[in-house]
PDB file of C-alpha atoms in Angstrom:
ATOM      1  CA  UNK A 177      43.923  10.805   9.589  1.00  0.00           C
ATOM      2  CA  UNK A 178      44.468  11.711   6.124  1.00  0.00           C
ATOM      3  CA  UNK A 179      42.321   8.516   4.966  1.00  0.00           C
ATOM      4  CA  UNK A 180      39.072   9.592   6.792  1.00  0.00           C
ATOM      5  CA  UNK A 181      36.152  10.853   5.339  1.00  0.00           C
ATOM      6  CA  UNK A 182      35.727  14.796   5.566  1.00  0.00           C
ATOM      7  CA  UNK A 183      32.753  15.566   7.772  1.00  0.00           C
ATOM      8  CA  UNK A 184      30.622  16.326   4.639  1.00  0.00           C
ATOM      9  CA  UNK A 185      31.894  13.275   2.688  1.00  0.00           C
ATOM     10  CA  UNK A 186      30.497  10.680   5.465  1.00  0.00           C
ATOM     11  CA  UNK A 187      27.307  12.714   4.862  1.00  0.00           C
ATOM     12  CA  UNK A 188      27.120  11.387   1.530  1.00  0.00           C
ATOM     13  CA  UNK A 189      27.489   8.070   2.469  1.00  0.00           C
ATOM     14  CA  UNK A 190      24.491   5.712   1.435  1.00  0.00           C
ATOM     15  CA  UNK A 191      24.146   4.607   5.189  1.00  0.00           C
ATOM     16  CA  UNK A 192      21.879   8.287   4.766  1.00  0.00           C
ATOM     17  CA  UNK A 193      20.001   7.926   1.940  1.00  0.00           C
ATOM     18  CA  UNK A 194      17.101   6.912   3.643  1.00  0.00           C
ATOM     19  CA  UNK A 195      17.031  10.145   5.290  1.00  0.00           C
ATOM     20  CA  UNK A 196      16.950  11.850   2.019  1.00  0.00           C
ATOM     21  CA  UNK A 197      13.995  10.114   1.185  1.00  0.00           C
ATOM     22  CA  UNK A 198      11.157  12.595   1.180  1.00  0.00           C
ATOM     23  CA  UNK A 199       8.443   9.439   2.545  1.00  0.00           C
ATOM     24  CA  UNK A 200      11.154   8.677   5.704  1.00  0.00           C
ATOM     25  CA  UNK A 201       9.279   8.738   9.129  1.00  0.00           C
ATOM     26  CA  UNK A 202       9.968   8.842  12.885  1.00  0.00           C
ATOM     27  CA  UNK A 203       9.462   5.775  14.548  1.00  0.00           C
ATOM     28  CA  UNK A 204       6.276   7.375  15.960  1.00  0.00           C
ATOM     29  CA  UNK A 205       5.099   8.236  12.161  1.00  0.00           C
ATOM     30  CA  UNK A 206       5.775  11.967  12.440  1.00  0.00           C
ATOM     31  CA  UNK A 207       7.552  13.438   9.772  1.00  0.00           C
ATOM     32  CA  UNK A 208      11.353  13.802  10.283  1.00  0.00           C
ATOM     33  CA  UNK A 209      12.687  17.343  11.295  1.00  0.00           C
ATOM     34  CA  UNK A 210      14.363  19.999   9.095  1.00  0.00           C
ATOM     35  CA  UNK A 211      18.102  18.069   8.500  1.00  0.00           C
ATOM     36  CA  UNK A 212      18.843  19.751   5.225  1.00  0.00           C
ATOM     37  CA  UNK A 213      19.243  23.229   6.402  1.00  0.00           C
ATOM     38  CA  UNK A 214      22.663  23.838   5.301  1.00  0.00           C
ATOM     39  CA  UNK A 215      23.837  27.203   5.490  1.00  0.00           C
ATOM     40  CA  UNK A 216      25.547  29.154   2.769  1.00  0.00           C
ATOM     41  CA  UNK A 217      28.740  28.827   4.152  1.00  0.00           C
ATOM     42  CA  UNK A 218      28.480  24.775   4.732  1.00  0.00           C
ATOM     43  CA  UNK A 219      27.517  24.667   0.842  1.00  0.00           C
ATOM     44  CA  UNK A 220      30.861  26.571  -0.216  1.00  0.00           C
ATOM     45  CA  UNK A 221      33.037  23.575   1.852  1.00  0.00           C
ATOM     46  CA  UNK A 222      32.535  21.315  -1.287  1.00  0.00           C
ATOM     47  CA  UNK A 223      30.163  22.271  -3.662  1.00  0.00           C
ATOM     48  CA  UNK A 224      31.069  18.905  -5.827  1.00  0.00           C
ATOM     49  CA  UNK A 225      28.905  17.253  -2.769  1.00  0.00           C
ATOM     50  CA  UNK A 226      26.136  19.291  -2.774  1.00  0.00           C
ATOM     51  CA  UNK A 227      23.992  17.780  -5.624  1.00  0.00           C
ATOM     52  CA  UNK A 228      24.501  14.548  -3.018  1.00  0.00           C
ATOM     53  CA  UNK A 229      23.883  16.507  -0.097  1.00  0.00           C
ATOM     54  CA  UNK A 230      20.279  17.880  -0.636  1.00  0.00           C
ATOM     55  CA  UNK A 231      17.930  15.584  -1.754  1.00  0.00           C
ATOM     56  CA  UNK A 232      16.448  15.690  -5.071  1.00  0.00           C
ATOM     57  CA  UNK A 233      12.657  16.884  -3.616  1.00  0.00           C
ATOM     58  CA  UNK A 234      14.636  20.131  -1.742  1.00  0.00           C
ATOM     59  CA  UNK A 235      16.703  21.161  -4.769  1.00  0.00           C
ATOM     60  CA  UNK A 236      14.881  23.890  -6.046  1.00  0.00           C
ATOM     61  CA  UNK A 237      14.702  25.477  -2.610  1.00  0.00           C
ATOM     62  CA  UNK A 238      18.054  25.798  -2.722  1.00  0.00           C
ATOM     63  CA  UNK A 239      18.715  26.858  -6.093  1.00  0.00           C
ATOM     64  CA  UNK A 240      16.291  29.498  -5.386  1.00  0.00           C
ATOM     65  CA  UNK A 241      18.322  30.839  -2.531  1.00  0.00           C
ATOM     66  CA  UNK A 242      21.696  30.115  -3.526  1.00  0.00           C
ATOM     67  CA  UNK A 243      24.476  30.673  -6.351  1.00  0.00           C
ATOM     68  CA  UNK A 244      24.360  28.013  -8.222  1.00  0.00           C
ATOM     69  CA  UNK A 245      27.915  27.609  -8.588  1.00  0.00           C
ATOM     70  CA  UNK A 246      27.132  25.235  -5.533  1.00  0.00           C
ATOM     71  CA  UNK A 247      25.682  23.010  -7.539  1.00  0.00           C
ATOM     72  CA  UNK A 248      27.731  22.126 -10.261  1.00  0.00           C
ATOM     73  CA  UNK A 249      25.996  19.180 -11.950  1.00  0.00           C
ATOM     74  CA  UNK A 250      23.086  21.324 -12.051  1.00  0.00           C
ATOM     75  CA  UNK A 251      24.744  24.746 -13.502  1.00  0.00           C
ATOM     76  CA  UNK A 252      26.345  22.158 -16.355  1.00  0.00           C
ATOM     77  CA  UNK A 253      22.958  20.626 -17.179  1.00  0.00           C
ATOM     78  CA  UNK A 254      21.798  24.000 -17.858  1.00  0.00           C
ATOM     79  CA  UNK A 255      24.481  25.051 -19.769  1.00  0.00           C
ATOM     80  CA  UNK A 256      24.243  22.068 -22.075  1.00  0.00           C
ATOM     81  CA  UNK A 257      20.960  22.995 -22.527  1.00  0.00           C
ATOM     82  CA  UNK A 258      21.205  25.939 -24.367  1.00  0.00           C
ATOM     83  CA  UNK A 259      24.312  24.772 -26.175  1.00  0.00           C
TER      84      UNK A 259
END
């Protein structure tokens, strides 16, 4: 048990990429539903996932409503930035 991936691990697993993709459609050609709706709380789990977690095109939404301690790739980018 101690060997298997953490819930939000396995959702970092490239077997999901696809669904990260911003041009991924149903089967029927609709657009796919709201998956990246993670909660405050599911953000705190393991922050060092979350740059993984959210795709790239949803980022800013979340930096807009979130600390951005949960990202930390992005609060170090920053930093180095104005260093």
């Amino acid at each position: 048990p101690e060997g298997r991936l953490k819930p939000l691990e396995a959702l970092t697993h490239p077997l999901f990429d696809e669904l990260r993709d911003p041009s991924t459609k149903l089967p029927s050609q609709k657009s796919m539903p709201a998956l990246f709706n993670f909660n405050m709380t599911e953000l705190k789990i393991a922050p060092e996932l979350n740059r993984k977690l959210v795709p790239p095109h949803l980022l800013s939404q979340f930096l807009s409503n979130s600390d951005e301690s949960l990202f930390p790739e992005v609060k170090e980018a920053k930093s180095a930035r104005y260093q």
